[in-house]
Tab-separated table of N, CA and C in Angstrom:
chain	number	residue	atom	x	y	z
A	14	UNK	N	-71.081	-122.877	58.310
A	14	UNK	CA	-71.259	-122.834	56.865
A	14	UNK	C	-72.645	-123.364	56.481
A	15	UNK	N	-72.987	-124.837	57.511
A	15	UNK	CA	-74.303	-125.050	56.735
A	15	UNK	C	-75.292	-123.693	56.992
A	16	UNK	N	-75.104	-123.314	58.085
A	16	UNK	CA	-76.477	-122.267	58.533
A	16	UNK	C	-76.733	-121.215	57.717
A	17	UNK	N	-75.254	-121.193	57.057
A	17	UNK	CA	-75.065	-119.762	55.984
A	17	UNK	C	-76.068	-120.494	54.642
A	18	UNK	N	-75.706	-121.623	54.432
A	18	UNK	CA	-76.805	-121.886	53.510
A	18	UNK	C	-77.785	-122.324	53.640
A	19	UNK	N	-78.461	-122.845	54.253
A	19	UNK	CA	-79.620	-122.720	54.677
A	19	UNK	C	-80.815	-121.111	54.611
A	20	UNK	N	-79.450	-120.345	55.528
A	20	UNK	CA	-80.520	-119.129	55.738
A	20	UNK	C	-80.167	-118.433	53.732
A	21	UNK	N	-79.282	-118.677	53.487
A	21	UNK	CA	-79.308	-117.971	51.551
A	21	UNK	C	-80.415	-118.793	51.278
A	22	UNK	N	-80.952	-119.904	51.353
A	22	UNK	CA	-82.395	-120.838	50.322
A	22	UNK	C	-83.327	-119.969	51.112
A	23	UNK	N	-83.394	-119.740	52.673
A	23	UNK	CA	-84.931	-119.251	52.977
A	23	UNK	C	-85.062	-117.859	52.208
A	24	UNK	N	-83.200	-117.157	52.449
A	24	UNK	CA	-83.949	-115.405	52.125
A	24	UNK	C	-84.228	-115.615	50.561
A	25	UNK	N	-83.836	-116.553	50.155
A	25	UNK	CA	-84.532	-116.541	48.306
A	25	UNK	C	-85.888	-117.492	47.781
A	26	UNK	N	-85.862	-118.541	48.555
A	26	UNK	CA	-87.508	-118.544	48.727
A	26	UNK	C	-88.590	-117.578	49.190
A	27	UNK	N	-88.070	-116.590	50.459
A	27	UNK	CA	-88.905	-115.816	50.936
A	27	UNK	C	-89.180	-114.834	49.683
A	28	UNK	N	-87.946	-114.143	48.903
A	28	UNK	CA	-87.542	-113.282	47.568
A	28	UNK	C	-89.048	-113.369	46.764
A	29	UNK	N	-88.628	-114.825	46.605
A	29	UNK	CA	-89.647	-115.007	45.211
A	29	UNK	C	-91.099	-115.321	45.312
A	30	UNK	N	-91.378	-115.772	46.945
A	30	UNK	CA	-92.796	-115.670	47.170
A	30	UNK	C	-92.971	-114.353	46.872
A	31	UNK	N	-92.236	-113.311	47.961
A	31	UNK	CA	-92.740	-112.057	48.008
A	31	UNK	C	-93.242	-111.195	47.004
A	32	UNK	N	-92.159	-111.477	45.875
A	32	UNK	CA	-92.184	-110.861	44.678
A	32	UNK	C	-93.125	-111.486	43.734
A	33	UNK	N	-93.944	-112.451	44.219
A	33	UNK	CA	-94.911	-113.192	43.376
A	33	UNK	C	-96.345	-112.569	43.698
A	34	UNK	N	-96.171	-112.180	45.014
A	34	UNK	CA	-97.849	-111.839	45.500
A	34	UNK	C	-97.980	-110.278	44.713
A	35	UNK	N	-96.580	-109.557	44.477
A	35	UNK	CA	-97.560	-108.466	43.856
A	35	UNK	C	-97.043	-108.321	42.432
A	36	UNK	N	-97.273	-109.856	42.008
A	36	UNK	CA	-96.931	-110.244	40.356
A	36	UNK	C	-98.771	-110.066	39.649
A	37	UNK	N	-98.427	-110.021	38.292
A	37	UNK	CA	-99.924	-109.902	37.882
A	37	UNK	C	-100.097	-111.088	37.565
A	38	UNK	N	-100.509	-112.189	37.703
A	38	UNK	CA	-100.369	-113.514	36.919
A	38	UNK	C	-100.929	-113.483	35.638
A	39	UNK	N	-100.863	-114.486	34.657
A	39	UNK	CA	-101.461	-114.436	33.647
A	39	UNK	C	-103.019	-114.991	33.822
A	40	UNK	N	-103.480	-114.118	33.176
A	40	UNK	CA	-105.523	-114.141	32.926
A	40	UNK	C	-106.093	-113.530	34.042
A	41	UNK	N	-104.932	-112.525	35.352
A	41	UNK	CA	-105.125	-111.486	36.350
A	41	UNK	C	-105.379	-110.624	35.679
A	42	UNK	N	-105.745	-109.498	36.403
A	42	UNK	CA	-105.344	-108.356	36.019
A	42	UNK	C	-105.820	-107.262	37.412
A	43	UNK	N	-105.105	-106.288	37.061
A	43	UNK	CA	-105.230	-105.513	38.612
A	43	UNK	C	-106.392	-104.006	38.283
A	44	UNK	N	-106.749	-103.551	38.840
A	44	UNK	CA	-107.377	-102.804	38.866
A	44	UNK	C	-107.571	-101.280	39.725
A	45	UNK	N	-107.954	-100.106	39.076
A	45	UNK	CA	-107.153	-99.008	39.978
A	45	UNK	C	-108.349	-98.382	40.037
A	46	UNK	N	-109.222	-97.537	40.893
A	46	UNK	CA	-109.798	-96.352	40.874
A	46	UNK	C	-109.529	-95.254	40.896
A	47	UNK	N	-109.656	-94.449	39.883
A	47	UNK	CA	-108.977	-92.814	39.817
A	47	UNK	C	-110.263	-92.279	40.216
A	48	UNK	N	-109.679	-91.012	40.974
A	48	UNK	CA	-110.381	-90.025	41.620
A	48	UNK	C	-111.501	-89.262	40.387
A	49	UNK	N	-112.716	-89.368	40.295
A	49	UNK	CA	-113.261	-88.343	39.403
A	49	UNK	C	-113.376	-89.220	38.202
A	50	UNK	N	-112.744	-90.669	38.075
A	50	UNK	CA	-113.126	-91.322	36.395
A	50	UNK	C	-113.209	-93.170	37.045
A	51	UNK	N	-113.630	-93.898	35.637
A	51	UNK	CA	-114.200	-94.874	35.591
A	51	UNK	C	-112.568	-95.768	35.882
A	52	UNK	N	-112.640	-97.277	36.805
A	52	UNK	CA	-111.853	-97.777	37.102
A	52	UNK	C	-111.020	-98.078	36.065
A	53	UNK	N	-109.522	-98.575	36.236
A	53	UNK	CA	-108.719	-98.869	35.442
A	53	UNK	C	-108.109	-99.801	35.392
A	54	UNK	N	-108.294	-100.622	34.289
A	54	UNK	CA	-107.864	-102.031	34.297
A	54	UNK	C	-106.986	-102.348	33.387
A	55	UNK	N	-105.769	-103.026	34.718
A	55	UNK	CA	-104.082	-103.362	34.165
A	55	UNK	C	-104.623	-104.684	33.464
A	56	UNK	N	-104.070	-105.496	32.825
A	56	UNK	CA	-103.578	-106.627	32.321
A	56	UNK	C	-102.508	-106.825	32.126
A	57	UNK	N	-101.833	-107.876	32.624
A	57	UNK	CA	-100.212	-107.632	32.425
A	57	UNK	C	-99.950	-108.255	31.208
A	58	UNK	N	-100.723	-109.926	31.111
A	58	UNK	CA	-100.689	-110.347	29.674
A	58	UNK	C	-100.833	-109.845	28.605
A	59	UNK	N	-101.479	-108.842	28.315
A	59	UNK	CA	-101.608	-108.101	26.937
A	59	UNK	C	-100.310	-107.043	26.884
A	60	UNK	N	-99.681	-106.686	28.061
A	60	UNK	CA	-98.267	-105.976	27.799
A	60	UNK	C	-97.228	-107.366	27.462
A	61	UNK	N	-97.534	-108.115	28.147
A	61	UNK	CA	-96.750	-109.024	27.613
A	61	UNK	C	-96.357	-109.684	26.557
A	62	UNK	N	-97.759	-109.608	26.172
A	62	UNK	CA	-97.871	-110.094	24.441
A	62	UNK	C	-97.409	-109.358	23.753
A	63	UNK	N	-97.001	-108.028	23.960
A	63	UNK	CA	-96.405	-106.844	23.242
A	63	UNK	C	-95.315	-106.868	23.293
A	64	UNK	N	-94.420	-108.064	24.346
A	64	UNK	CA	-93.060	-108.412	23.966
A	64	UNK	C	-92.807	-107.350	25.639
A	65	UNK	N	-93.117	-106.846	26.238
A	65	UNK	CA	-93.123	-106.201	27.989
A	65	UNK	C	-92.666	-107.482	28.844
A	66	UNK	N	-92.037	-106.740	29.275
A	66	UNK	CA	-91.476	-107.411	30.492
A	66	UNK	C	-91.649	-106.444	32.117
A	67	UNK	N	-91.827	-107.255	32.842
A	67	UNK	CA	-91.873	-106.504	34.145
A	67	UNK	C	-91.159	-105.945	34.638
A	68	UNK	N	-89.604	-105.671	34.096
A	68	UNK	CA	-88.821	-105.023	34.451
A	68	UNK	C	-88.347	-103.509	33.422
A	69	UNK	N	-89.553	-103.578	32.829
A	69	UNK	CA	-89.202	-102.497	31.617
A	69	UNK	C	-90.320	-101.725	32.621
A	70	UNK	N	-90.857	-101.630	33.106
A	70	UNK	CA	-91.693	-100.394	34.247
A	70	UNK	C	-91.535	-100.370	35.801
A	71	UNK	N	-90.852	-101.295	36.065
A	71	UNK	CA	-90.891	-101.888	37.870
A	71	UNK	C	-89.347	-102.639	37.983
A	72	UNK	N	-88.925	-101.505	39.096
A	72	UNK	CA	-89.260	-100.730	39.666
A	72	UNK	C	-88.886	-98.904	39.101
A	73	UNK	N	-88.669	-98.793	38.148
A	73	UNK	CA	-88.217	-97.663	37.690
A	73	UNK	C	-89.292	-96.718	37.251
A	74	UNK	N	-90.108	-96.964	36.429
A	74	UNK	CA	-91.553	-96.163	36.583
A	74	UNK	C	-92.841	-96.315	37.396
A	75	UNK	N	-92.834	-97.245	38.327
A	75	UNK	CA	-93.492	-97.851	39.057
A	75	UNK	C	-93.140	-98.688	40.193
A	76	UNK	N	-93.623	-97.827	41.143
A	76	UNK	CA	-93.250	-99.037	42.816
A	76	UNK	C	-93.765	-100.362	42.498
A	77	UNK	N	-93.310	-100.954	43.213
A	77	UNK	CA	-93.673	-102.629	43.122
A	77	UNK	C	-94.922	-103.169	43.512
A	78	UNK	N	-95.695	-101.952	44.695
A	78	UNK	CA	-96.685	-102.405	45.442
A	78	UNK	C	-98.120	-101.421	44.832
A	79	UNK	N	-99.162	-102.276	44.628
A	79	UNK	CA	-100.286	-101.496	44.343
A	79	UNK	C	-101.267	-100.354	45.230
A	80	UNK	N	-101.304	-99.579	44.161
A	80	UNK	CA	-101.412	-98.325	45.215
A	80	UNK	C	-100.358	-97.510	45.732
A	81	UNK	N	-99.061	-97.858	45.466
A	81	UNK	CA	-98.031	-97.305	45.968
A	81	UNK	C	-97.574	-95.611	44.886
A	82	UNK	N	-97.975	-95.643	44.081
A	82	UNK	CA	-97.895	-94.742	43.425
A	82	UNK	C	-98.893	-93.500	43.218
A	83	UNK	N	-99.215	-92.558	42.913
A	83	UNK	CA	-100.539	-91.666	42.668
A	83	UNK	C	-100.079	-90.887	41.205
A	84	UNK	N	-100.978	-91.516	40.487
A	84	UNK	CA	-100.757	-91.242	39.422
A	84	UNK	C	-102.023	-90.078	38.729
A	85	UNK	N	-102.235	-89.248	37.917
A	85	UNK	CA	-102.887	-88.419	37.538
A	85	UNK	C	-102.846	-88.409	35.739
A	86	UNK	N	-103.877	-87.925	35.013
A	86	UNK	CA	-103.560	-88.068	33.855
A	86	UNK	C	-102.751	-86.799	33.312
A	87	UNK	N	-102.740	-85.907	33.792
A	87	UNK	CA	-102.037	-84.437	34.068
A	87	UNK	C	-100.393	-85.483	33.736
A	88	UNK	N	-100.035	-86.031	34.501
A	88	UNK	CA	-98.709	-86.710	34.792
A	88	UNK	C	-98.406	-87.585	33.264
A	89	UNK	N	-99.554	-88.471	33.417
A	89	UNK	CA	-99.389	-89.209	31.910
A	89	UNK	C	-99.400	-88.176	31.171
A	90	UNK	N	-99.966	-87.515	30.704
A	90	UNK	CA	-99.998	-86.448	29.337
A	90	UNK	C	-98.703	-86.043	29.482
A	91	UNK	N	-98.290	-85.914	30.599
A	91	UNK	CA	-96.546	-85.101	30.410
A	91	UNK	C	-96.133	-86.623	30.559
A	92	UNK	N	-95.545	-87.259	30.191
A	92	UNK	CA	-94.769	-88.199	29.593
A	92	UNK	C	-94.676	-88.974	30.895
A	93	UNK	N	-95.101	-89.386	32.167
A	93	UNK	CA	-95.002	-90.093	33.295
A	93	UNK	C	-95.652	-91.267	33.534
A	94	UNK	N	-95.999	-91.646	33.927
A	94	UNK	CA	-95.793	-93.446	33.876
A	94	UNK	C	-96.532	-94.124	33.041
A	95	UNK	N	-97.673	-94.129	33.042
A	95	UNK	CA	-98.484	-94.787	31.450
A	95	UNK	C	-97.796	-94.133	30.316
A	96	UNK	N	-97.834	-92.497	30.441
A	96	UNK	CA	-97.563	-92.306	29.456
A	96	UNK	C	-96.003	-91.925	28.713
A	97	UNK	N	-95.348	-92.597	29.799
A	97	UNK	CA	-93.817	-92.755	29.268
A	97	UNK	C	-93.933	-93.642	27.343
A	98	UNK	N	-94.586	-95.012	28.118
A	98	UNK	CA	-94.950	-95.362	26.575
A	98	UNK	C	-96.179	-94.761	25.792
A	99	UNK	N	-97.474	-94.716	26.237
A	99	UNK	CA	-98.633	-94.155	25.584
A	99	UNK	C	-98.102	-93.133	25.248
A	100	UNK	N	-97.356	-92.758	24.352
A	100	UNK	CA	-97.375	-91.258	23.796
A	100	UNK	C	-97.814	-91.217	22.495
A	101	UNK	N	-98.786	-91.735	21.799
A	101	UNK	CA	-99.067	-91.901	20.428
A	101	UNK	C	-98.219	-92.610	19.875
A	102	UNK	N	-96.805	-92.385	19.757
A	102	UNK	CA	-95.817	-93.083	19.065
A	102	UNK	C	-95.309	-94.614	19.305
A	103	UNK	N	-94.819	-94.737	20.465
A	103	UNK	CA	-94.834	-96.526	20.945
A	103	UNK	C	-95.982	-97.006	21.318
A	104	UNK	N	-96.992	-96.578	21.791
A	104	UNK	CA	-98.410	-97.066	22.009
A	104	UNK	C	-99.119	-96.059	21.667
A	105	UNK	N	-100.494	-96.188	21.846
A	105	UNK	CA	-101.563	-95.577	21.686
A	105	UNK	C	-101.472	-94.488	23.020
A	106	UNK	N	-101.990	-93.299	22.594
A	106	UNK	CA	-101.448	-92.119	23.116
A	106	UNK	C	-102.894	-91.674	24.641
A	107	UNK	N	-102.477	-91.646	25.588
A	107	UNK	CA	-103.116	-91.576	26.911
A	107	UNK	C	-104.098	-89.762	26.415
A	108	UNK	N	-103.232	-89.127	25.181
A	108	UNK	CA	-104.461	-88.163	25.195
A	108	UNK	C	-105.352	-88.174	24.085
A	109	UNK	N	-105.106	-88.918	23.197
A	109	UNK	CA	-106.070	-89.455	22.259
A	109	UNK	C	-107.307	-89.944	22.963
A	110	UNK	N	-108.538	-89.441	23.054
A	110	UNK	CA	-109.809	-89.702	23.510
A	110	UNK	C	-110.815	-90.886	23.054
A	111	UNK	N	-110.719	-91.198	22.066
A	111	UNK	CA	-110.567	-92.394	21.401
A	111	UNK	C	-110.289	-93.565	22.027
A	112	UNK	N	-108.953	-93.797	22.459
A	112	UNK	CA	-108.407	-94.919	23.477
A	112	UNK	C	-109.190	-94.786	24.797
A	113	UNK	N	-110.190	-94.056	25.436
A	113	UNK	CA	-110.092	-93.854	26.681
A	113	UNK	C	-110.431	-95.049	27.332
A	114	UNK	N	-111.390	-95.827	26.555
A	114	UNK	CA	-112.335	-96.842	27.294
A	114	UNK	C	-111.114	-98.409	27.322
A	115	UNK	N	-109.950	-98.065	26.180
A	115	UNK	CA	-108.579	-99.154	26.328
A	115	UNK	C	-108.351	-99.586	28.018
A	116	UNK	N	-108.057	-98.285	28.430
A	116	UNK	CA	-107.737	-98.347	30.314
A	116	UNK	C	-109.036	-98.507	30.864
A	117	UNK	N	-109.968	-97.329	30.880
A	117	UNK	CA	-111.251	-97.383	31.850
A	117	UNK	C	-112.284	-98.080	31.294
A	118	UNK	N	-112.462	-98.607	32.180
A	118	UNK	CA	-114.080	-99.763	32.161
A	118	UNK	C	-115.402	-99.496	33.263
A	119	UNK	N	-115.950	-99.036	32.867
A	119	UNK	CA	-117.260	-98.704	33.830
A	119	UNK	C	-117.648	-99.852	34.592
C-alpha cells in the first residue's frame, strides 16, 4: 500500500512538472514562424485577461506541444484554430487585414 502511494505523488508530481514546461507562463510568450510571413507571437496573458483559460483551446483545438500542430491561414479563415475564435464576432477576425500586425511582428 505504501508503494502504491508513493508511486500516485511521483506520477502527479511528474503530471504537473510536465504539464508546466509547455505552459506559457505569465510575461512569456511563445512564438511561431509561418512559412512565407512575419513571426507570430502567442501571449497567453492577454488571452487570459480576456477571461481564457487553457483549457478552452488545449487540448481540443490545439496539441499541447509547440510545433505540434501546422496551422495555415487558409485553415483559420475557415473557422480552425485561431480562427475558431477570431472570426470577427468573439474576437477580432484573422481576415480583417487591419489586425494583421495583432499576431505578426517583424
Amino acid at each position: 500500500m505504501k508503494k502504491l502511494f508513493v508511486f500516485a505523488i511521483v506520477a502527479v508530481v511528474t503530471f504537473v512538472l510536465a504539464a508546466s514546461a509547455f505552459a506559457v507562463q505569465a510575461g512569456k510568450t511563445v512564438e511561431f514562424t509561418p512559412k512565407g510571413a512575419d513571426k507570430v507571437v502567442f501571449d497567453g496573458k492577454t488571452h487570459a485577461d480576456k477571461g481564457n483559460k487553457c483549457a478552452d483551446c488545449h487540448p481540443g483545438l490545439f496539441k499541447m506541444k509547440k510545433g505540434a500542430d501546422t496551422m495555415t491561414m487558409k485553415d483559420m479563415e475557415a473557422g480552425k484554430f485561431c480562427g475558431t475564435c477570431h472570426n470577427g464576432t468573439k474576437a477580432f477576425g484573422v481576415k480583417d487585414a487591419a489586425s494583421c500586425a495583432k499576431c505578426h511582428k517583424k
